[in-house]
Coordinates of C-alpha atoms and ligand atoms in Angstrom, one line a residue:
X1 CA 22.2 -172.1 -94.6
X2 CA 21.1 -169.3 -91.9
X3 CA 20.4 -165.8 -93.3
X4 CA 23.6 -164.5 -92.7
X5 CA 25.2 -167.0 -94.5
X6 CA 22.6 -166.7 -97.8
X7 CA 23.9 -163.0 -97.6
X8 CA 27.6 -163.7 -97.8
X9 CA 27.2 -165.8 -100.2
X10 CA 24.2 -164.5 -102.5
X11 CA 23.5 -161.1 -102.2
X12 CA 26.5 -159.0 -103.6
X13 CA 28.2 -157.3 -101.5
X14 CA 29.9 -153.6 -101.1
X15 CA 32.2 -153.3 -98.6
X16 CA 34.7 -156.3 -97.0
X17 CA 33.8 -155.9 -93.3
X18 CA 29.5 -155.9 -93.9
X19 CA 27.9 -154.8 -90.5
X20 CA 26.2 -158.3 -90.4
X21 CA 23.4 -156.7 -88.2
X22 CA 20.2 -159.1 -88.2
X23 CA 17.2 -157.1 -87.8
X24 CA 13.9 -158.9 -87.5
X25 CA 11.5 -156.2 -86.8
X26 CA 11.2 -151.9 -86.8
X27 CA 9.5 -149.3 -85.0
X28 CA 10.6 -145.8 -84.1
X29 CA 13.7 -145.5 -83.2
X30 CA 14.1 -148.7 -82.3
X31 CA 15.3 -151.9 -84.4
X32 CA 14.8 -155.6 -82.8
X33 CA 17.3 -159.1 -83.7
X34 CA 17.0 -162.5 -82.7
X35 CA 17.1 -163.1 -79.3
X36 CA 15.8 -160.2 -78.2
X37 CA 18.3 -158.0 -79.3
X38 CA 17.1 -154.2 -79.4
X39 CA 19.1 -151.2 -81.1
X40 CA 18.8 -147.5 -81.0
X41 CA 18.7 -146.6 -84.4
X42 CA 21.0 -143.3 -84.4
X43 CA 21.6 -143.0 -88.0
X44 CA 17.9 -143.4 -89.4
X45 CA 18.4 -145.9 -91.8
X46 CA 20.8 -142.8 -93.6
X47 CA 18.6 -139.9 -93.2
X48 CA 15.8 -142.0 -94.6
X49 CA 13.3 -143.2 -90.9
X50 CA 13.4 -139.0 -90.4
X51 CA 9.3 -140.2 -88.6
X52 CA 10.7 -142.9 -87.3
X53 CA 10.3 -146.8 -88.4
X54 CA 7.0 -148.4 -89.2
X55 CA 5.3 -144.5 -88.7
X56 CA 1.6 -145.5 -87.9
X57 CA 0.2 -142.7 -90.3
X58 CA 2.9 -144.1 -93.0
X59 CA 1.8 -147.7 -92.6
X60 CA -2.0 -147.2 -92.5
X61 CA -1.6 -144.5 -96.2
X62 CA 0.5 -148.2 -97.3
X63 CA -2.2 -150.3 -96.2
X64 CA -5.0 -147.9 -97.7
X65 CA -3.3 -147.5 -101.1
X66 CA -2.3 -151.7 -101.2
X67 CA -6.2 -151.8 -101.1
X68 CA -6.8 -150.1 -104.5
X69 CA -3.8 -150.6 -106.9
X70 CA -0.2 -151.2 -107.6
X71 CA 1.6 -150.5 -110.4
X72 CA -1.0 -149.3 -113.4
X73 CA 1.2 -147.2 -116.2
X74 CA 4.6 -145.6 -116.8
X75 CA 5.1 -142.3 -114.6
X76 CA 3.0 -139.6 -116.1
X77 CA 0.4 -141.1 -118.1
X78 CA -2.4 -142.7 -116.0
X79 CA -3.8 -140.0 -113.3
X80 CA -3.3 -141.6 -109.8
X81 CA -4.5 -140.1 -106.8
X82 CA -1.4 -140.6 -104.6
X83 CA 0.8 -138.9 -107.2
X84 CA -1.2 -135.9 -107.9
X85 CA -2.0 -135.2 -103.9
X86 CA 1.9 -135.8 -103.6
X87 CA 2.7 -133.3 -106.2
X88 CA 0.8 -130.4 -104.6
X89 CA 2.1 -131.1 -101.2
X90 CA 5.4 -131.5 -102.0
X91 CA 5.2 -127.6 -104.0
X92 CA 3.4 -126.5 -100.6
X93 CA 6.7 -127.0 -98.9
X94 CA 8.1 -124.7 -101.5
X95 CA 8.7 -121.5 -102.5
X96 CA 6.0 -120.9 -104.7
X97 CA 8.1 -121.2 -108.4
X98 CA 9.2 -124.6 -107.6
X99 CA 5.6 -125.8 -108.2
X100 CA 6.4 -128.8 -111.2
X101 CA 7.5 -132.2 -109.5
X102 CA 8.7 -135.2 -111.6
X103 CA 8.3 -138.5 -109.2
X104 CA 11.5 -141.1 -109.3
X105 CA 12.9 -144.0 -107.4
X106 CA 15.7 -143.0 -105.7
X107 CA 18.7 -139.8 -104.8
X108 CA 20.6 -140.6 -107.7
X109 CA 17.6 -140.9 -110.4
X110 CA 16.6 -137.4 -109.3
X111 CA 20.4 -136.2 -109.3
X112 CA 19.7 -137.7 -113.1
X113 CA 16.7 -136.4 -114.1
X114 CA 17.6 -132.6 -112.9
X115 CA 21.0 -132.9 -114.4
X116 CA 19.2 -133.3 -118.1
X117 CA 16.8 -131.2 -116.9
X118 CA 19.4 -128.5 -116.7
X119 CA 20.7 -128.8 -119.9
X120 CA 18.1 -129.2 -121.7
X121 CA 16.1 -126.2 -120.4
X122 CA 19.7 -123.8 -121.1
X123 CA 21.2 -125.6 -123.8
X124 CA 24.3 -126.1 -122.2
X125 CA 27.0 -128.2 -121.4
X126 CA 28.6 -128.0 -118.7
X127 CA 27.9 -128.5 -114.8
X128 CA 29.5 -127.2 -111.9
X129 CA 29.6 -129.1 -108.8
X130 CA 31.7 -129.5 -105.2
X131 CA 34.8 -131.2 -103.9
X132 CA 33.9 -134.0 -101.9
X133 CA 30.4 -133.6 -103.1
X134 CA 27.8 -137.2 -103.0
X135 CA 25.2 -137.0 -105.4
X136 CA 24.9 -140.7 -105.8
X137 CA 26.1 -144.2 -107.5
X138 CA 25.2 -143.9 -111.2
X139 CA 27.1 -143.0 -114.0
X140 CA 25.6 -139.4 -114.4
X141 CA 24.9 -138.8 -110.3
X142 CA 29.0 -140.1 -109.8
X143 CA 29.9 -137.6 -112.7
X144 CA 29.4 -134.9 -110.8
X145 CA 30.5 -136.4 -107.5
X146 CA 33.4 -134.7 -105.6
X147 CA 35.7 -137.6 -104.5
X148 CA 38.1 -138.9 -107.1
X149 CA 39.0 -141.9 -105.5
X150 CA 35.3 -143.2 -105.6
X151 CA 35.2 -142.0 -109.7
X152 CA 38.5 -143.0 -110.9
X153 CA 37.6 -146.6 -112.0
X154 CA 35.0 -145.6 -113.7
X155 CA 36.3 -143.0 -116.5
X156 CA 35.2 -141.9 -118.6
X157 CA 32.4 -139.9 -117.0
X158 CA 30.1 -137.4 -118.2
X159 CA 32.2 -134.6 -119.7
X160 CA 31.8 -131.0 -119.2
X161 CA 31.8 -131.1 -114.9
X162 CA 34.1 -129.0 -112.9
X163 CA 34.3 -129.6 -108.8
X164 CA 34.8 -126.2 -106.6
X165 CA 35.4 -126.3 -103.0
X166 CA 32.0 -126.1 -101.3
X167 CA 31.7 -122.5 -99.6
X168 CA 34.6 -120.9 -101.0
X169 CA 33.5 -117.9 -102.4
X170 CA 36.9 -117.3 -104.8
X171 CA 35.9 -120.1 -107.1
X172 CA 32.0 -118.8 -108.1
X173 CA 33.3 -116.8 -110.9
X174 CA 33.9 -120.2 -112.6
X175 CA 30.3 -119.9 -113.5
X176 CA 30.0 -118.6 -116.5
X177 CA 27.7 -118.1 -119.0
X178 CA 28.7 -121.6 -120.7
X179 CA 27.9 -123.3 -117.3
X180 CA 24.2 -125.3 -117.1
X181 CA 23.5 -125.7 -113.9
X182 CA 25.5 -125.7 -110.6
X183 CA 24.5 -128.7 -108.7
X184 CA 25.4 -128.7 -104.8
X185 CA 24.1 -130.2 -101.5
X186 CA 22.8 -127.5 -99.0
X187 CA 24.8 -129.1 -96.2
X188 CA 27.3 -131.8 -97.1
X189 CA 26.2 -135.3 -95.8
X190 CA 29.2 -137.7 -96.8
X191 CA 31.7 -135.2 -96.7
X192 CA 31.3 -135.2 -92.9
X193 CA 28.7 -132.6 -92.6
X194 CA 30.0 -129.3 -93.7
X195 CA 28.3 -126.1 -93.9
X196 CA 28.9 -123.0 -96.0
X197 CA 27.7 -119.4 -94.8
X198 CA 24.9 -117.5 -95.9
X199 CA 27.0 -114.9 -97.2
X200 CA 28.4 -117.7 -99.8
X201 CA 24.9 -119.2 -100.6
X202 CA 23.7 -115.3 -101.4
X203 CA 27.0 -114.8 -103.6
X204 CA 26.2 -117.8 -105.2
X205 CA 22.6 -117.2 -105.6
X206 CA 23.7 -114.0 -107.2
X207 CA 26.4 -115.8 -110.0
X208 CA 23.7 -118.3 -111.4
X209 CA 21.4 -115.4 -111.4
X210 CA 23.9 -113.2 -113.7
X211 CA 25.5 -116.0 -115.6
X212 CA 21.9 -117.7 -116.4
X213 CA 23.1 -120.8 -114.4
X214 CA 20.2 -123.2 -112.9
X215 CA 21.1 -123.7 -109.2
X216 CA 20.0 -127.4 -108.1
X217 CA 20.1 -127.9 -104.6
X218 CA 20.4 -131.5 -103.9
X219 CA 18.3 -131.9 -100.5
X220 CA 18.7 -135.8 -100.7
X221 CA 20.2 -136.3 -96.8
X222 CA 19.5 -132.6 -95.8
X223 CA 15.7 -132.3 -96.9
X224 CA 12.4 -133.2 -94.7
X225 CA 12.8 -131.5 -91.7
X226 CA 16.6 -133.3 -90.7
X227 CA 18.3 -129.5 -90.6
X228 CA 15.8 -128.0 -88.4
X229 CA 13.9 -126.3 -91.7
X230 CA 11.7 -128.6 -94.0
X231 CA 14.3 -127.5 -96.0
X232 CA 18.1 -126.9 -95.4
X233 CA 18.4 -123.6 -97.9
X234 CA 15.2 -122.0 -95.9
X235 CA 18.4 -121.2 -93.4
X236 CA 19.8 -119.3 -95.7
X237 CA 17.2 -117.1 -97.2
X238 CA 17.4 -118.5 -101.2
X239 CA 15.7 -121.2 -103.4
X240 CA 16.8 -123.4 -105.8
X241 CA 15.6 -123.6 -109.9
X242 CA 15.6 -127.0 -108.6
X243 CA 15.6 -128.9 -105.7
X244 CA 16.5 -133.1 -105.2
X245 CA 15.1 -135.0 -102.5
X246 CA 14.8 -138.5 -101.6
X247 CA 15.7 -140.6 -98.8
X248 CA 13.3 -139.4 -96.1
X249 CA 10.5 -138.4 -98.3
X250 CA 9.3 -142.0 -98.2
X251 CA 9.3 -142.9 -94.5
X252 CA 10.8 -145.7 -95.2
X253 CA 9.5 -146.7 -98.9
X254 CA 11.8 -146.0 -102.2
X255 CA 11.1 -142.5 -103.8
X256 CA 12.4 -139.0 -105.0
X257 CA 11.9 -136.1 -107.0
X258 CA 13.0 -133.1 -108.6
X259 CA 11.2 -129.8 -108.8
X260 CA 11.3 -127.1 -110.8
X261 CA 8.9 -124.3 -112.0
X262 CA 6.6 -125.3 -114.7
X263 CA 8.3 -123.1 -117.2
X264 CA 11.5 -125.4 -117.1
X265 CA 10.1 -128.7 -116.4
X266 CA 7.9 -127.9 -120.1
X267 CA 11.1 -128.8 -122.0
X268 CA 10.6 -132.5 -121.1
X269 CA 7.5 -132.4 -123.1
X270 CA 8.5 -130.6 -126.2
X271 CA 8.4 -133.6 -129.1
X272 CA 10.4 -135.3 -130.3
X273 CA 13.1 -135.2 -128.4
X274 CA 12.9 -137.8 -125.7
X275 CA 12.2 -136.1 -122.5
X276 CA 12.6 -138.6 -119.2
X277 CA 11.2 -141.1 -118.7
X278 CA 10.8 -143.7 -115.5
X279 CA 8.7 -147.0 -115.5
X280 CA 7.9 -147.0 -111.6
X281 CA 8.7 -143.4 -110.8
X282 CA 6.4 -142.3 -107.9
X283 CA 5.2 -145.8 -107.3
X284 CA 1.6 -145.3 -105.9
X285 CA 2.1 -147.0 -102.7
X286 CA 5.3 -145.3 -102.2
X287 CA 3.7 -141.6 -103.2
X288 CA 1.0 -142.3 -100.5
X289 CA 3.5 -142.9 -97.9
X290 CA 5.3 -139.6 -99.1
X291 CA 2.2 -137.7 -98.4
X292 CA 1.7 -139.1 -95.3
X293 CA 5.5 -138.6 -94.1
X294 CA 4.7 -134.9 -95.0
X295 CA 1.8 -134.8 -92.9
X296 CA 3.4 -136.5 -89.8
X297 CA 6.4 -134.2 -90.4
X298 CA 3.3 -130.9 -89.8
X299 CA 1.4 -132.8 -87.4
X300 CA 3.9 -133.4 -85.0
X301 CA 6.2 -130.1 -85.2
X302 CA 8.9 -132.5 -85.7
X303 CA 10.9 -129.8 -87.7
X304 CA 10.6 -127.3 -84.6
X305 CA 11.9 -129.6 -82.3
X306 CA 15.2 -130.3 -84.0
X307 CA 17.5 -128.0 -82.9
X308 CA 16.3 -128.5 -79.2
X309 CA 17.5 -131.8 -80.0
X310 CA 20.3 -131.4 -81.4
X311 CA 21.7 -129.0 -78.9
X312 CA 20.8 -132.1 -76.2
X313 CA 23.4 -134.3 -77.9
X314 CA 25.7 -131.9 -78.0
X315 CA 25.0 -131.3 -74.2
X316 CA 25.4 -134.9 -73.7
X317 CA 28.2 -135.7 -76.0
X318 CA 31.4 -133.9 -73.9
X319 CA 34.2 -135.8 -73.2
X320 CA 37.9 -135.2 -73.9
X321 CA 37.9 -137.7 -77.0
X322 CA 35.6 -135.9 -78.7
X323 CA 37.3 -133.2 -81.0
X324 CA 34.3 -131.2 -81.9
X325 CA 31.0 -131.3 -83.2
X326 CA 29.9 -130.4 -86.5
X327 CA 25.6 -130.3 -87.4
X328 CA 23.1 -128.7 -88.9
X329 CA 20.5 -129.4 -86.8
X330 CA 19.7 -133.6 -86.5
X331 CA 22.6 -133.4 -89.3
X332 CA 25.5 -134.7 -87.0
X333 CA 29.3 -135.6 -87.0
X334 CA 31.0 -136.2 -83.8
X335 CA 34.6 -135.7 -84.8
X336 CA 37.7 -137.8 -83.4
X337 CA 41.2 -137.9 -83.4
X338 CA 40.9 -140.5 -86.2
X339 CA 39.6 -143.6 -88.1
X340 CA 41.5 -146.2 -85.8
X341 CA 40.1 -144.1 -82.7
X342 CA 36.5 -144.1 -84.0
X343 CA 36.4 -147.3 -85.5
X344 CA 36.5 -149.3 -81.8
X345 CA 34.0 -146.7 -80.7
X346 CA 31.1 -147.6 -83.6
X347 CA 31.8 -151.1 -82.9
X348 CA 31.5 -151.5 -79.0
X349 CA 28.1 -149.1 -79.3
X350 CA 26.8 -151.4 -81.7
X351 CA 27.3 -154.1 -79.3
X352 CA 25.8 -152.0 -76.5
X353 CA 22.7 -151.2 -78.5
X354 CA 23.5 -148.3 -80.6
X355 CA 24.2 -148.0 -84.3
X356 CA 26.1 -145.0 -85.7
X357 CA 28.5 -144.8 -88.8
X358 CA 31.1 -142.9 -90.0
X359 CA 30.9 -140.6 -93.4
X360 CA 32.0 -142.1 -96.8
X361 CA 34.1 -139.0 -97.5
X362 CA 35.2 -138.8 -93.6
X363 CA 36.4 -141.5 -91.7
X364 CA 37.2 -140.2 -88.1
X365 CA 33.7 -138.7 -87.5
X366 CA 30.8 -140.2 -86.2
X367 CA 27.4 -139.6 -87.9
X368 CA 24.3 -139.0 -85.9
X369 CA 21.0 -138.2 -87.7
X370 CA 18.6 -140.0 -85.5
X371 CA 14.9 -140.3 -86.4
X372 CA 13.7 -136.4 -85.6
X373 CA 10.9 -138.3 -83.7
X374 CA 13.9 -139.7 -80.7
X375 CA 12.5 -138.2 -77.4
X376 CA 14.7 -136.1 -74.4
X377 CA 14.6 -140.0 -72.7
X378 CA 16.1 -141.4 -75.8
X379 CA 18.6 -139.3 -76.7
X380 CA 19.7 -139.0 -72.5
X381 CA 19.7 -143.4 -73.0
X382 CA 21.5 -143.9 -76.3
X383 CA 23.9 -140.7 -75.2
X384 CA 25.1 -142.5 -72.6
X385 CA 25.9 -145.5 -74.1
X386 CA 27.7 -143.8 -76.8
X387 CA 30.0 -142.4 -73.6
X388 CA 30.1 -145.8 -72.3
X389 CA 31.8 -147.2 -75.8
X390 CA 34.0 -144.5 -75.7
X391 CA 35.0 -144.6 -72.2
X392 CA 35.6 -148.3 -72.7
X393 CA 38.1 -147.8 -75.8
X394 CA 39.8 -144.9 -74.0
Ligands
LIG1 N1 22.7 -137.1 -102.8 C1 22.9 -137.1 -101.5 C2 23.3 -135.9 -100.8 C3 22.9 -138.3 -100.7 O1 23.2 -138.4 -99.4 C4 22.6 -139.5 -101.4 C5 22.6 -140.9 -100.7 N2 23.5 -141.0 -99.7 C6 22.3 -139.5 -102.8 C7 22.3 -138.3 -103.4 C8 22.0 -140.7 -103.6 O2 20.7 -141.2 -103.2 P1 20.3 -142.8 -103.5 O3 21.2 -143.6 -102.7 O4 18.9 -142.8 -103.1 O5 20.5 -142.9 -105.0

């Protein structure tokens, strides 16, 4: 059996129409099949290649930690260089309070981890979160997901979580004193990129504040630079109690944290009730790469450049298909008329070289969210294939 058929038939699969893409080998934007087949990858792995594949400064902290050690302890107990240096880097990017980082696997571990975090810390129940809100696959992350088709087969959920309509500053007095934390991405990713105003995010600031609420800002798709900030709520002039990132903190390898200030993060280690705990959590190899991915991120004023670059594709992208574009910065969705429009269009650019997607919460937009390292060239070359597919489905 080939490779393609070994995944039909052995790996388990999530979707009825996989992608089937072969890819063979990685580097920067770039992704290379068999036969010499070469993609533009426009979607970075889903927010995760933000320095592009196979980053040389990533790879060499990889090859430098592979050296020393592996796995040695559960997270927390052993000190390990990579994690510690991680830590304090990761709290550089932050406003000073958020200066306590506990090191997971994944989005939806640290959606997990801040969720208990919250509650423990107030003593509270219940958790406020958005409409059409992705926080991730588990049973915890999905409870306080926004999309009920996605949670329906899986009731019952954790109890105690109300959705609002991200941005709509009526339904904040449903904090209350009773609520734990309000948990909430900066700019929705799966919803089909959808951004609230400052004047909500200061109101809302303002209602945990009074009620006593923990704000978490889940910075999973929006965090490490992909907005045009390090950070998406730097735009807005606030900070989180505690922040979720993942995805792109790894350039490439499997991590994430949540951040909080020390005060609140000390309730995990108040005996004898069981704080959190993670066997692999801020896996040595993978916290080296994290540190690295920061420093490319500084080094190459990747952040600065976004919005330059983002403004380019939204230049390039004009043609009477095309309903609008939404972003926040490298964030993108290129709206069309629908699903059976778009659909056609992902497809041919695929077969011309180009790999977009649509949005798990919204099917007749494009996403873009190219590596932030794509050049003026590359965004002029995969542009006009884009316009190409579209032009050929019109
Ligand atoms: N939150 C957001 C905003 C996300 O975009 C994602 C992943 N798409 C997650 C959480 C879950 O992350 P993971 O898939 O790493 O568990």
């Amino acid at each position: 059996m080939n490779n393609r058929q070994l995944f039909l038939s052995h790996l388990a699969q999530t979707t009825d129409f996989p992608l089937l893409i072969e890819i063979e080998k990685a580097e920067g934007i770039y992704m290379y099949g068999p036969e010499g087949r070469k993609y533009i990858d426009l979607i970075s792995g889903i927010g995760v290649s933000n320095v592009g594949h196979r980053h040389p400064k990533v790879i060499g902290a990889i090859q430098e930690q592979l050296d020393k050690y592996l796995h040695l302890m559960v997270y927390g107990e052993y000190v390990q260089s990579p994690q510690a240096q991680l830590a304090k880097a990761l709290s550089d990017t932050l406003p000073e309070q958020l200066d306590n980082v506990y090191l997971v696997n994944s989005g939806s571990e640290a959606v997990e981890g801040a969720l208990k975090l919250a509650k423990r810390y107030t003593g509270r129940r219940e958790i406020i979160s958005c409409v059409n809100a992705y926080h991730g696959s588990s049973h915890g992350s999905l409870s306080v997901g926004g999309n009920e088709i996605f949670k329906r087969a899986y009731r019952p959920l954790l109890p105690g979580i109300t959705n609002i309509p991200f941005g709509e500053l009526d339904f904040l007095d449903s904090i209350t004193k009773d609520t734990a934390a309000v948990i909430m991405e900066t700019v929705q990713g799966e919803a089909g990129i959808r951004v609230a105003t400052q004047e909500y995010f200061s109101a809302l600031r303002k209602r945990c504040d009074e009620t006593g609420t923990l704000l978490i800002l889940d910075e999973i798709q929006a965090g490490f630079g992909r907005t045009g900030k390090f950070w998406a709520f730097e735009h807005y002039g606030i900070a989180p109690d505690i922040i979720v990132c993942a995805k792109g903190m790894g350039g490439g390898m499997p991590i994430g944290a949540f951040v909080a200030p020390q005060e609140i993060m000390a309730v995990f280690k108040n005996n004898p009730l069981l704080g959190h705990i993670s066997t692999f959590g801020g896996h040595p190899v993978s916290s080296a790469a994290a540190l690295a991915t920061i420093k490319v991120l500084k080094e190459e004023n990747l952040v600065e450049a976004v919005e330059a670059k983002a403004e380019q594709i939204k230049g390039l992208l004009q043609h009477p298909k095309i309903k609008g574009i939404r972003n926040k910065g490298l964030m993108m969705a290129v709206e069309f008329e629908s699903f059976e429009v778009l659909k056609p269009i992902i497809d041919r650019a695929i077969e011309l070289g180009v790999i977009t997607d649509w949005f798990l919460f919204c099917e007749d937009s494009m996403r873009i969210a190219p590596p932030l390292t794509i050049t003026e060239e590359e965004i002029s070359a995969a542009c006009t294939l884009i316009l190409q597919a579209i032009e050929e489905n019109a």
